[in-house]
Structure formats: C-alpha cells, structure tokens
Coordinates of C-alpha atoms in Angstrom, one line a residue:
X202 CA -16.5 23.1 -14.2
X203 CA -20.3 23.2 -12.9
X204 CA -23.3 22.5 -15.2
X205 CA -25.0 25.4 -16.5
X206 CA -28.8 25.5 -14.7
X207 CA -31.2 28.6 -14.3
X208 CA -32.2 29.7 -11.2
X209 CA -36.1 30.3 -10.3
X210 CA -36.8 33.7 -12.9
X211 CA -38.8 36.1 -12.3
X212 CA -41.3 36.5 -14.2
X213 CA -40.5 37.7 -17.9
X214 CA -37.0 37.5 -17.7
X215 CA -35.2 38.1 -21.4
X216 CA -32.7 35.8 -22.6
X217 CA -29.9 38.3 -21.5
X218 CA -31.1 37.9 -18.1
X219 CA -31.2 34.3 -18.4
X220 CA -27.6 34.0 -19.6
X221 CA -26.9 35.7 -16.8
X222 CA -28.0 34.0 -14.0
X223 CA -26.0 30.9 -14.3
X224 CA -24.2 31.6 -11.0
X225 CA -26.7 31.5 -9.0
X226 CA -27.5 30.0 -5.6
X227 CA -29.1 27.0 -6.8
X228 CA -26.5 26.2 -8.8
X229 CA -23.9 26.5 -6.4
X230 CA -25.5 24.0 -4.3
X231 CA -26.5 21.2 -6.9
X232 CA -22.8 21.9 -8.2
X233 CA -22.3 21.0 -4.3
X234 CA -23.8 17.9 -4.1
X235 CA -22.9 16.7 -7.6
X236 CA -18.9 17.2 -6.5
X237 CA -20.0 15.2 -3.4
X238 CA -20.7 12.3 -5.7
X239 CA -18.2 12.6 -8.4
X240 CA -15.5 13.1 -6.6
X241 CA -15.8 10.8 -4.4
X242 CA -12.6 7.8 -3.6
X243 CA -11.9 6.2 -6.7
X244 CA -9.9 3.0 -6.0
X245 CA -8.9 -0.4 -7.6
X246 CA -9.2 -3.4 -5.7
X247 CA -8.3 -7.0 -6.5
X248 CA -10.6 -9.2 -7.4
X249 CA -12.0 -11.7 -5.4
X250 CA -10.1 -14.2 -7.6
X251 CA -7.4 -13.5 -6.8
X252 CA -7.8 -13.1 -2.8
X253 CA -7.2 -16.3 -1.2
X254 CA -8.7 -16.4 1.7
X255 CA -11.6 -13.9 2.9
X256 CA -9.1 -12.0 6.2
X257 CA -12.2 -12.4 8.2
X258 CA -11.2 -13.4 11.7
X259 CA -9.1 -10.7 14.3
X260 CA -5.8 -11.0 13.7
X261 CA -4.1 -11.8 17.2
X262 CA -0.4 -10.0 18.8
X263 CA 0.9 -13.8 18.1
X264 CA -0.3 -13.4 14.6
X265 CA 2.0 -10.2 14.3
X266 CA 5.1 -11.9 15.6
X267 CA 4.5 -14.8 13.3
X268 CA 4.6 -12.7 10.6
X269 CA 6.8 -10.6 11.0
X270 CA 9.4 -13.7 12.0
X271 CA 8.0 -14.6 8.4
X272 CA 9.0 -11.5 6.1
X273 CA 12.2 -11.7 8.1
X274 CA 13.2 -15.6 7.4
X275 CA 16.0 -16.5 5.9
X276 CA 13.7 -18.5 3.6
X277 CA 12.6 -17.3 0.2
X278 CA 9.3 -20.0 0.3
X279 CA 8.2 -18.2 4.5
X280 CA 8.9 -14.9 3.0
X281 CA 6.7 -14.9 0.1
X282 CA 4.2 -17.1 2.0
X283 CA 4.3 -14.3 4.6
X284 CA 3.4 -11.4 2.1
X285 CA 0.9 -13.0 0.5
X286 CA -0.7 -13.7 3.5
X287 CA -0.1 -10.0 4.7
X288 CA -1.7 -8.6 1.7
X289 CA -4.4 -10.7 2.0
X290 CA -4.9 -9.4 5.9
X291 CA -5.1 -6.1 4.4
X292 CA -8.4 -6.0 2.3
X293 CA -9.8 -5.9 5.3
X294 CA -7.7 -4.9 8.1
X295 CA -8.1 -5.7 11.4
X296 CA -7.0 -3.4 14.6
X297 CA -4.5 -5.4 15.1
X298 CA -2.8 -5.4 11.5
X299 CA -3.7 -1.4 11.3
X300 CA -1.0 -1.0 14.6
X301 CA 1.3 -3.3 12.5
X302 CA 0.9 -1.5 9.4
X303 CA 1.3 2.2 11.5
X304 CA 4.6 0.7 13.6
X305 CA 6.4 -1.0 11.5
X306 CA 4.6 -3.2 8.6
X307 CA 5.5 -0.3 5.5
X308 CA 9.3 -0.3 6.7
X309 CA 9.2 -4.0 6.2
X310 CA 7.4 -3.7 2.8
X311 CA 9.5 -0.9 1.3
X312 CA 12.6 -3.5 2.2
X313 CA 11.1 -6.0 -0.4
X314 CA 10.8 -3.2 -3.0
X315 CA 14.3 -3.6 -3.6
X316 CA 14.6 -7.2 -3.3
X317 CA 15.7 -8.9 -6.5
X318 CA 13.2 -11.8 -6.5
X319 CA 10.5 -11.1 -8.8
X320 CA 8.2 -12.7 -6.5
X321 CA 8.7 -10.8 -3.0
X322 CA 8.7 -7.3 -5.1
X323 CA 5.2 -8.6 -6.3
X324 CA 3.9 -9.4 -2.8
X325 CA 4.9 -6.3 -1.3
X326 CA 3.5 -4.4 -4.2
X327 CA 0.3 -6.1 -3.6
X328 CA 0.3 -5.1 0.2
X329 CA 1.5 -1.7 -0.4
X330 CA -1.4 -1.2 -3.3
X331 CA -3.9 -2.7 -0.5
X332 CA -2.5 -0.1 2.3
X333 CA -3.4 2.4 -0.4
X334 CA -6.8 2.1 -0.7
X335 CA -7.6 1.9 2.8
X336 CA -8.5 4.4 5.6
X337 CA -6.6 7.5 5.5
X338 CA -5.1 6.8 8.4
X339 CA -3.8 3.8 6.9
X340 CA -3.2 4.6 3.7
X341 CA -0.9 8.1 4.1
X342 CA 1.9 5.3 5.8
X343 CA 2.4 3.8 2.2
X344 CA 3.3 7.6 1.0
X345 CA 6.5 6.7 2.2
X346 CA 7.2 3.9 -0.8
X347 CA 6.5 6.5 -3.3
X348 CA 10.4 7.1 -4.3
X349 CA 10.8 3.2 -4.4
X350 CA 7.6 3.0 -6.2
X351 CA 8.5 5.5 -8.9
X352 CA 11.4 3.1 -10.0
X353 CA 9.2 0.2 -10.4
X354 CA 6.8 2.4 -12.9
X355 CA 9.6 1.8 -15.6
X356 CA 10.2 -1.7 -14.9
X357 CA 10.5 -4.4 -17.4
X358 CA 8.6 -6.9 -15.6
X359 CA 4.9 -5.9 -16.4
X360 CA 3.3 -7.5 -13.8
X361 CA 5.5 -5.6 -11.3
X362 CA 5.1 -2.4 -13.1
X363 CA 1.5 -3.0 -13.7
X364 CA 0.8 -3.4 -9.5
X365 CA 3.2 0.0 -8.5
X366 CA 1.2 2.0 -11.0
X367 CA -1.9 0.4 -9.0
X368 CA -0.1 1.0 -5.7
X369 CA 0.1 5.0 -7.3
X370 CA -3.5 5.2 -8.2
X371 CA -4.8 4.6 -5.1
X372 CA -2.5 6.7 -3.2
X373 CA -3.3 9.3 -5.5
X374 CA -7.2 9.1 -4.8
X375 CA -5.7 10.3 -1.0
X376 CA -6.5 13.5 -1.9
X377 CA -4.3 16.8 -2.7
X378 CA -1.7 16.8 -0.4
X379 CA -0.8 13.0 -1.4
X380 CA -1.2 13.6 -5.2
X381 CA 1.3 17.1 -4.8
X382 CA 3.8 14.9 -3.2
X383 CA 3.3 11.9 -5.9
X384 CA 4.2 14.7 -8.1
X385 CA 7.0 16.5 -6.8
X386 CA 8.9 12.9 -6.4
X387 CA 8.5 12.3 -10.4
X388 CA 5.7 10.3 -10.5
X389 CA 3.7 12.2 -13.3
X390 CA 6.4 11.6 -16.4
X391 CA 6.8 7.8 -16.4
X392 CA 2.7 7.6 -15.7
X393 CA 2.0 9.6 -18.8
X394 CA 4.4 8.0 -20.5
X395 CA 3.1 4.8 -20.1
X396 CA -0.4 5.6 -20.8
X397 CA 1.2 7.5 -24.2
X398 CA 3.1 4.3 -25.5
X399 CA 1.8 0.8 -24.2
X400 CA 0.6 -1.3 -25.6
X401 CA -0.8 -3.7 -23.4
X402 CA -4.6 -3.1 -22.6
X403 CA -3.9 -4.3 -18.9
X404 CA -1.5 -1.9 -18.6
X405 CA -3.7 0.8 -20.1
X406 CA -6.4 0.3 -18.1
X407 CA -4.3 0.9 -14.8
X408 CA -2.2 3.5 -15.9
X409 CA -5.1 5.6 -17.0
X410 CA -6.8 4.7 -13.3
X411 CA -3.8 6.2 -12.0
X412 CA -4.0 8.7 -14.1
X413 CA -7.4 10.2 -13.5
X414 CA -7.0 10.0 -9.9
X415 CA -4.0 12.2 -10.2
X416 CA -5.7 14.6 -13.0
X417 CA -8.2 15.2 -9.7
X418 CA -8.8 18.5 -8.0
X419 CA -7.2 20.2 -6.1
X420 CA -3.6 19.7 -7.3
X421 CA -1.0 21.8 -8.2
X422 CA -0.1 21.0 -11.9
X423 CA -3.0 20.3 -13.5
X424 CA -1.8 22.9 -16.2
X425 CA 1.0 20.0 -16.6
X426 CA -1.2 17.2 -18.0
X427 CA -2.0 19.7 -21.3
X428 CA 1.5 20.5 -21.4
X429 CA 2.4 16.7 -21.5
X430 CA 0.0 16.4 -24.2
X431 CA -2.7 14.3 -21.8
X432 CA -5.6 14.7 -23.9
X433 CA -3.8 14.1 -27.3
X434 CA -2.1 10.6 -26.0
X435 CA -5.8 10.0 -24.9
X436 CA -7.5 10.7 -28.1
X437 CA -4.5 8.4 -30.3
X438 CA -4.7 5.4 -27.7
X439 CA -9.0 5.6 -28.0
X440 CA -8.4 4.9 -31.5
X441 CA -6.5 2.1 -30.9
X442 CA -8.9 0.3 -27.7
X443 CA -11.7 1.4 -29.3
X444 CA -13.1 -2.0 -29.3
X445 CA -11.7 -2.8 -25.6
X446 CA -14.2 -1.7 -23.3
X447 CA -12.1 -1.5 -20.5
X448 CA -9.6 0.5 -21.9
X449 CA -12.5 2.8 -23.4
X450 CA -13.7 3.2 -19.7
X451 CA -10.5 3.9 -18.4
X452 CA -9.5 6.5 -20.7
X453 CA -12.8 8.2 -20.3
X454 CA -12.6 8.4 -16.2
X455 CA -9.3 10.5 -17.6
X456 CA -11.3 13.0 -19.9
X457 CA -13.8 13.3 -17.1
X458 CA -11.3 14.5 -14.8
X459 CA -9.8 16.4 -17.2
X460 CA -12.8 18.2 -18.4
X461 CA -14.1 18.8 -15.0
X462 CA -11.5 21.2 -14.1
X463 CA -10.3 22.5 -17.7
X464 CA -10.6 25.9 -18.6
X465 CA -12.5 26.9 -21.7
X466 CA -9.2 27.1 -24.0
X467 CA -8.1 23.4 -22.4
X468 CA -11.6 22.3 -23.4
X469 CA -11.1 23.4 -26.6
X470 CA -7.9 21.4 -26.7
X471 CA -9.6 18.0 -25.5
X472 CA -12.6 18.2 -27.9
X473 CA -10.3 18.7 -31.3
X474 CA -8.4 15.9 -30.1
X475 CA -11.7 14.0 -31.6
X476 CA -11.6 11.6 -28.8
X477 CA -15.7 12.8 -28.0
X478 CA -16.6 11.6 -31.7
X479 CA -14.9 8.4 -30.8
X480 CA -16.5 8.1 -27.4
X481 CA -20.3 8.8 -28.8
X482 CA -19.0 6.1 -31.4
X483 CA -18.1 4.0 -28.9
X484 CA -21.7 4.5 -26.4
X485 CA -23.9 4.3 -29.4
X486 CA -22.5 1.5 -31.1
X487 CA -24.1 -0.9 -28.4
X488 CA -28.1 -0.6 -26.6
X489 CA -26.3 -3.0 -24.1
X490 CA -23.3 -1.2 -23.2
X491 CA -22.3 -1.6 -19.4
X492 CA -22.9 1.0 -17.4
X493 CA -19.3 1.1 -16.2
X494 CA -18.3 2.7 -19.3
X495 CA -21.6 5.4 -19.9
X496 CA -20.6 7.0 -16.4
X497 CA -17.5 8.6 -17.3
X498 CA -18.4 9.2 -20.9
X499 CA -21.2 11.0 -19.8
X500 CA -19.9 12.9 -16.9
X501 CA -17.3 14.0 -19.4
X502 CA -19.9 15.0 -21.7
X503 CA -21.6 16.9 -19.2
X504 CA -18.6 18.6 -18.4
X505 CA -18.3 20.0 -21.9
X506 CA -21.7 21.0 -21.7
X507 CA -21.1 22.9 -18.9
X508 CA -19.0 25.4 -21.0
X509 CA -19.6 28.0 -23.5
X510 CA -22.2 28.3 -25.4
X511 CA -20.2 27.3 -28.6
X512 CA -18.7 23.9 -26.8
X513 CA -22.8 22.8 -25.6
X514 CA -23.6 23.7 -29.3
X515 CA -21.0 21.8 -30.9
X516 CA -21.9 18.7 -28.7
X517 CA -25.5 18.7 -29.5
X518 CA -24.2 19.2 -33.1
X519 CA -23.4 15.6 -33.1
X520 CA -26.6 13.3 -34.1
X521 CA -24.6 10.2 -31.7
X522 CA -24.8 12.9 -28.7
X523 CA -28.3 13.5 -29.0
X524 CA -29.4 9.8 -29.5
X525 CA -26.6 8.9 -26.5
X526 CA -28.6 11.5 -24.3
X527 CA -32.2 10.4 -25.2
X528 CA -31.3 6.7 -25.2
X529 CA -30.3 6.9 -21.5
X530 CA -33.2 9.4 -20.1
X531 CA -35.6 7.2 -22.0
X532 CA -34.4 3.2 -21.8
X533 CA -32.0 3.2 -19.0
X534 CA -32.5 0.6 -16.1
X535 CA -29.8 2.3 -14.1
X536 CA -31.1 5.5 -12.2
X537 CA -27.1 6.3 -12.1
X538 CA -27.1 6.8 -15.9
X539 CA -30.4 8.6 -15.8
X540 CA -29.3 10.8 -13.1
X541 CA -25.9 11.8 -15.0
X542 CA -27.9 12.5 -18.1
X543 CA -30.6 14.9 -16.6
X544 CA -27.3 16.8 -15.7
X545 CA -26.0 16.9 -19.0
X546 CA -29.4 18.1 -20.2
X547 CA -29.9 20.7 -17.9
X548 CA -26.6 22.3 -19.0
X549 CA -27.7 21.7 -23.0
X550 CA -31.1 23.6 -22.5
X551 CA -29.8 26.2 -20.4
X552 CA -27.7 27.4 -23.6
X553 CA -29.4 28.2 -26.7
X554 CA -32.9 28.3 -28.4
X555 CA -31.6 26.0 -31.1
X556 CA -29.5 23.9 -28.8
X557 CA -33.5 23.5 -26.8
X558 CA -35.3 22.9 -30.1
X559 CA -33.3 20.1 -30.9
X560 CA -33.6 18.4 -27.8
X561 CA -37.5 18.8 -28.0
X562 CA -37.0 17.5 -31.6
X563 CA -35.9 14.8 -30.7
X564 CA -38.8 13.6 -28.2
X565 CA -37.3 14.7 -24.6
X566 CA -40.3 16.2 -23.0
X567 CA -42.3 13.2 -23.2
X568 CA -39.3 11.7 -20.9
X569 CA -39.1 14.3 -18.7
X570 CA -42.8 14.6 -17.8
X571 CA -42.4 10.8 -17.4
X572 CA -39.9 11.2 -14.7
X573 CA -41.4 14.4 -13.1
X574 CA -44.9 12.2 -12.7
X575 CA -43.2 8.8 -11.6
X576 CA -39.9 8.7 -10.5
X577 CA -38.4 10.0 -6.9
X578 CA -38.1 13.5 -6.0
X579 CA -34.1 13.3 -6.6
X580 CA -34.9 12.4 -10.4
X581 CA -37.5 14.9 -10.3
X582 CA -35.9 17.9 -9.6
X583 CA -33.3 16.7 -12.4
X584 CA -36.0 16.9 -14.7
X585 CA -37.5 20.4 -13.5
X586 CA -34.6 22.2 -14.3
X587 CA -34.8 20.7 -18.2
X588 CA -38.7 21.4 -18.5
X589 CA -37.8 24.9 -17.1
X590 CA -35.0 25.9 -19.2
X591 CA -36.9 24.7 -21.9
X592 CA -40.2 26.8 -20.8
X593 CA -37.7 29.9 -19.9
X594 CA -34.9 29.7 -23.2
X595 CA -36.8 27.8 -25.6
X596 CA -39.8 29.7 -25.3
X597 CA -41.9 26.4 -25.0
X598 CA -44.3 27.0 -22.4
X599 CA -47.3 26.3 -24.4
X600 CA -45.1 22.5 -26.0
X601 CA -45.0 21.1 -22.0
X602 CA -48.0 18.6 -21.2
X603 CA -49.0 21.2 -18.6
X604 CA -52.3 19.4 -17.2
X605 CA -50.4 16.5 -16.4
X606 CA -47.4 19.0 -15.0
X607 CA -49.4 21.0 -12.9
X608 CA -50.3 18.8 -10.2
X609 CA -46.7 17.8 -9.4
X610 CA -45.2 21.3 -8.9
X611 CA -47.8 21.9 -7.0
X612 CA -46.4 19.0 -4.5
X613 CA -43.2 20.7 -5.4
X614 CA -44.3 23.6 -3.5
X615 CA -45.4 21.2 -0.6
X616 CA -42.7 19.8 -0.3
X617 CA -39.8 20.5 2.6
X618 CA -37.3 20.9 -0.2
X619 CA -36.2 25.0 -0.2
X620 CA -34.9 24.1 -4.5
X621 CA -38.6 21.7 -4.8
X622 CA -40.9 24.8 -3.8
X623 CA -38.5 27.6 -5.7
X624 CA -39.1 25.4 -8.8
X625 CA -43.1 24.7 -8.2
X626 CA -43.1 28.5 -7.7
X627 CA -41.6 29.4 -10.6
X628 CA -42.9 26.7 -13.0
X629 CA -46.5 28.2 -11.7
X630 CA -45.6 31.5 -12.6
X631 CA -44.4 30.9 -16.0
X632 CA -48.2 29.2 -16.5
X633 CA -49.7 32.6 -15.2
X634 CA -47.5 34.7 -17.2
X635 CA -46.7 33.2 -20.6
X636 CA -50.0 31.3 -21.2
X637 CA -52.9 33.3 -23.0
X638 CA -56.6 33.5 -21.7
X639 CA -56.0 32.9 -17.9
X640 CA -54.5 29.1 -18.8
X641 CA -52.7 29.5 -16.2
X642 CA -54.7 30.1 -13.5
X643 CA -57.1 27.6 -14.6
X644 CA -54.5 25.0 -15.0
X645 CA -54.3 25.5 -11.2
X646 CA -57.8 26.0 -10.0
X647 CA -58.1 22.2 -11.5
X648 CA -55.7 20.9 -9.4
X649 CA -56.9 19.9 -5.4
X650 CA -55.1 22.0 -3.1
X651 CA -53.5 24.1 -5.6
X652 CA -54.4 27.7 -4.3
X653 CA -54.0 26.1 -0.5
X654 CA -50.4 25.3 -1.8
X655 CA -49.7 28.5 -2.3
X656 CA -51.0 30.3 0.4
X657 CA -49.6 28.2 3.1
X658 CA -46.3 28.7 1.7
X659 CA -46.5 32.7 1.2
X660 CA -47.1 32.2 5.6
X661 CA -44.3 30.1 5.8
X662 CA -41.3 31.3 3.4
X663 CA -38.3 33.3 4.8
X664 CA -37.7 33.9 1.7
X665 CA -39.1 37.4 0.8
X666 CA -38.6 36.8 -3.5
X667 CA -40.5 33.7 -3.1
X668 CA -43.2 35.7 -1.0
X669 CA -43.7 38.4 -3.1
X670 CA -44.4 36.4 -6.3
X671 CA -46.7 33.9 -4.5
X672 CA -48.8 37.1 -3.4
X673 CA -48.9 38.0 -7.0
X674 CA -49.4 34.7 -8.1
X675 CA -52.5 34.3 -5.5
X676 CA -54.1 38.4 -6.2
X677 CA -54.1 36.8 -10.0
X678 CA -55.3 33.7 -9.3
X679 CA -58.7 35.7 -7.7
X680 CA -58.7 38.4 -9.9
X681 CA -61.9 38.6 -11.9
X682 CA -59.4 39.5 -15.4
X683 CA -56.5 41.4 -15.4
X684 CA -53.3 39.3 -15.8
X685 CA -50.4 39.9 -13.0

C-alpha cells in the first residue's frame, strides 16, 4: 500500500479535490522508487564469527575433486571437515564452486539432509542457507532441498531447525515464483507455527526473518497469513520480547510486510492486535535505539498511514507516534531514518486538517524548512511534499517561514528534476494565490533570479499544466494590482 502524497494543485483546489488526487502521477513514481528500496533482497548471513576462514582465493578443478572425494569419505571427521569448508567457499563463491554448486554440489548436500549425524545435517544446512542467499542463478539450485528442508523445520534439535528455517528465509527472498513453491510444499504451517509458540528468542528472530520474506509481494496466499492468525501470534509474542531488541526488530520486518500489502479490513485487523501501541512503546522508550529496529517500525507505521483517513488519524492519535515521528525528523544521525519518516509524514498531512494541526503542534515545520534549506535534494523533496500538504490541507500558508522557503523552490524550479520544478511551481503559486497584499509576488521579486526561474522554464517545459500556470504566475508577477 503507497503513501498518500498530493500532486502539484492547481491553484485553489478544495479539500474534495485534494482528497482526490492521491493517485496521481507523482505518486506513482515515488511509490516506484520507494518499492525499489523496500523491497529490495532481504537475507541473513553468518557472522563473521563464525566463518573460519575469509574463501578469498579461486578455488581450483583439484579443489573440486578434493572435496567432493571429502563429502563422499567413508570418514565421519573428512566429511564434516569437507562441509564446513564448503560452506565456507560459499559466502563468497568462486567460478569454480558456482559450476560445482550448478552440476552437482546441492545433490550432494541434500544427501546429508538425511544423514543421522547431527553434525553433517548442520553443515549442509549451513551450505544450503549460504547457496540461498546468493546469485539467482545460484540460489534457485537449493529450491530443490525445500521438501527435505520442510522436515527439518519441526526438528527437535534447535540448532538444526534454527539453520533450515534460515536456509527458507533466504530462499524465500528469491522472489515470487520461489516463495509460491515454498508454499505449495508446506512450508508456511510449521513457519507460523513456530513463530506462534517458541520460546526461544534465537529462534524467533529467524523464524520471523523467514517469515517476512515469505509475507512479501507478489505471492499467492498472502490472504493465508490473516487466516493463520499472523498478526495476532505477532502482537502476543511482542508482548513477551518486548525487551529483546532483536526479536522486536524481527517481528516488525513482519508487520512491515504485512502492512505493505494489506487491505484496509486486514489493516484494521493488525492495528487491534495492539502490537503498534507496543511498538511506539518499544521506539520511544530509548533516544538511543539502533536504527536496525526504527526501520521496520517505521516503514510499518508508514504503511498504516498510507490508509484511510481513520487509520492515519488513529495513528497520530497516539502522543508516542507523534514524538516517534518528530524525534527522528529532528535528532536523527541516520539519513535512512530521516528519509523513512518524511514518508510517513507526507502520508499524515495529506489526510486531515486536524491530523496537519497536530503535526505543526508539535514543532515539524521548523524541521522541515531545516531540511529543505540544508540537506540534499533527495531529503528535500521529502520535505516539499510535508510543507505542501500542510500549505494545501492544513490551510497554513501564511504558518511556513516563507522568506527563508522562497529561495529554495525557486532552485526547485532550476533544477533538472521534472517532481523538483512541479513542486517549486506549485509552492510559488500557493504564495501568489493564498497570501494577501501581493506577498507573494514580493516574496519572489526578493529572491535573485526568481522571475528568470520562471520564465526560462515556461520556454523549456513539455509540460503544457506547468506552462500555463507559470504564464499566469509571470502576467501576475508584472501586473501593476490585480491578483491572478
């Protein structure tokens, strides 16, 4: 589900028309290259810890035979030696153990799965789950453990259970057609049942990364997850990691999956599950909370906001959601958090009046003319579609510190962005149209290059909206009183 954002008004629009103009162009394409980002491969690797050695040099044809002669010994010691050595080939595969892998390395493996020594089923679980989070190429051989794998996410050994529910997580981050076929061989009823009843926070934590990556679009039984009681099992199991930040980050990835492809009823389901109140508890409780853990609480927050009208309200409701979203706009030392927030915001003042007034309540223009007047033109735009909403559905024109404003959407309109000079455009004409006594055009006439701004783009736009407000924009800016 896309955040809510206006497109460049007209002038005057009414709320009605406001409201209506969520799916617009502009949207479409920051919804664009927002799924770019957030959906991108999600994978868990081991840590370096645990790698013994650092697989940097090219593993050699003699190197093949010797291994292979290894993970078919007669002895348990060279077997296990073998895999572990395998696996740690894998992190970083050369050609060499790729051809290996493609020819005849996952028939190997998959023989282990059903060895009886703890130790080889461990191994191989380790290479398979490194397979898995490789290339595509790579990693679509290891679909073929998935019916062995889905008997080792029951077993009773939890450290072998604990690396095939890895192994699944990263297959499942493959992309549709891996997670459909994790999920017609079973895979989705021991995963959620794991996440619903351990509990072991190690356990937690990787069940739920599997989890998310299969609650991903596209799939073909998302539906499934609500009838399974996902967000519920979620919600209970928050309660009980609420002060294990690992689980708490785990568990949100889920929700942000979740809500990023629910349906306004299945929202409605996640948020009276309370697990939000226990999230903002959870990023509010702390000024130092890592990072790791704001990401998905926050992209599931903006993913609510996104919604109706009634979901954004009830978020900003919440005094912890507010604070949460003003905390990391204002303090934050990570442009990652500050980015996902502006998104969040954008959605919260594109829905209503009241929802805007709170926001401005609580302090967020100072921070958004902050960013606007120092920060990159990525955060800037972020923050011009806030101070716009806010202009357009909060009716604050007149509140924005327009002087200091003026001069950088003027470079908006300079600038080779097509979004950059809609949003200078429009912010401009909102200063001619909704500010009394010619403001607006003063505003401008104070800025160097400001009327130049505009009339080289009115020459240069394809864009025959944008063309005729500038023309309007300019015949007001000269005219001796009349406003356009």
């Amino acid at each position: 589900m896309p955040p809510r954002f206006k497109e460049f008004y007209k002038p005057v629009p009414t709320s009605r028309e406001v409201r209506q103009r969520r799916l617009s162009h502009e949207r479409q394409l920051r919804s664009l290259q927002r799924e770019q980002v957030f959906m991108g491969k999600r994978l868990c690797f081991r840590t370096p810890q645990e790698s013994e050695t650092e697989s940097e040099y090219e593993f050699t044809p003699s190197d093949t035979t010797e291994i292979i002669s290894g993970l078919k010994s007669t002895k348990h010691d060279v077997r296990v030696s073998s895999l572990t050595s395998l696996s740690t080939r894998l992190e970083r595969p050369s050609e060499e153990v790729r051809n290996f892998i493609q020819d005849q390395g996952v028939e190997l493996l998959i023989g282990f799965l059903n060895s009886t020594d703890a130790d080889e089923k461990l191994q191989s679980l380790w290479c398979l789950t490194n397979i898995a989070a490789g290339e595509p190429g790579i990693a679509q051989t290891a679909l073929a453990a998935v019916p062995y794998l889905l008997a080792l996410l029951s077993s009773e050994d939890a450290e072998i259970q604990n690396q095939a529910i890895w192994a699944v997580g990263n297959l499942a981050a493959e992309g549709e057609s891996a997670r459909n076929q994790l999920f017609a061989n079973g895979v989705l009823n021991p995963l959620v049942n794991v996440v619903m009843n351990t509990t072991d926070s190690t356990l937690l934590q990787t069940a739920c990364f599997a989890l998310s990556n299969m609650a991903r679009m596209p799939n073909s039984y998302f539906n499934r997850l609500f009838d399974m009681d996902v967000p519920q099992s979620i919600a209970r199991q928050l309660v009980q990691f609420k002060d294990d930040m690992g689980c708490v980050t785990e568990l949100a990835w889920v929700c942000t999956y979740l809500t990023a492809a629910s349906n306004s009823h299945q929202i409605d389901q996640i948020m009276a599950t309370g697990a939000i109140e226990t999230f903002l508890s959870c990023a509010t409780k702390s000024s130092d909370i890592a990072n790791t853990a704001l990401i998905p609480i926050i992209r599931t927050l903006g993913n609510i906001a996104a919604g109706t009208d009634a979901q954004t309200h009830s978020l900003v409701s919440q005094e912890k959601f507010v604070q949460l979203l003003v905390r990391s706009i204002e303090k934050t030392s990570s442009r990652a958090i500050e980015k996902e927030s502006l998104w969040v915001l954008s959605s919260v003042t594109a829905g209503s009046k009241a929802d805007v007034n709170t926001m401005v309540n609580a302090g967020i223009i100072t921070d958004l003319a902050r960013i606007i007047e120092k920060q990159n033109f990525d955060l800037k735009k972020e923050a011009a579609y806030s101070l716009l909403n806010i202009a357009i559905v909060g009716q604050r024109i007149s509140d924005l510190p327009n002087r200091d404003l003026v001069p950088e959407f003027v470079e908006f309109v300079n600038s080779q962005d097509v979004e950059l000079v809609r949003m200078g455009i429009q912010y401009i004409a909102l200063l001619f149209e909704q500010l009394p006594d010619r403001q607006g055009p003063e505003l401008l006439r104070g800025v160097a290059g400001g009327i130049d701004a505009l009339e080289n783009q009115v020459a240069v736009t394809d864009d025959d909206n944008a063309r005729s407000i500038l023309s309007a924009l300019i015949d007001d800016f000269y005219a001796e009183g009349s406003m356009m």
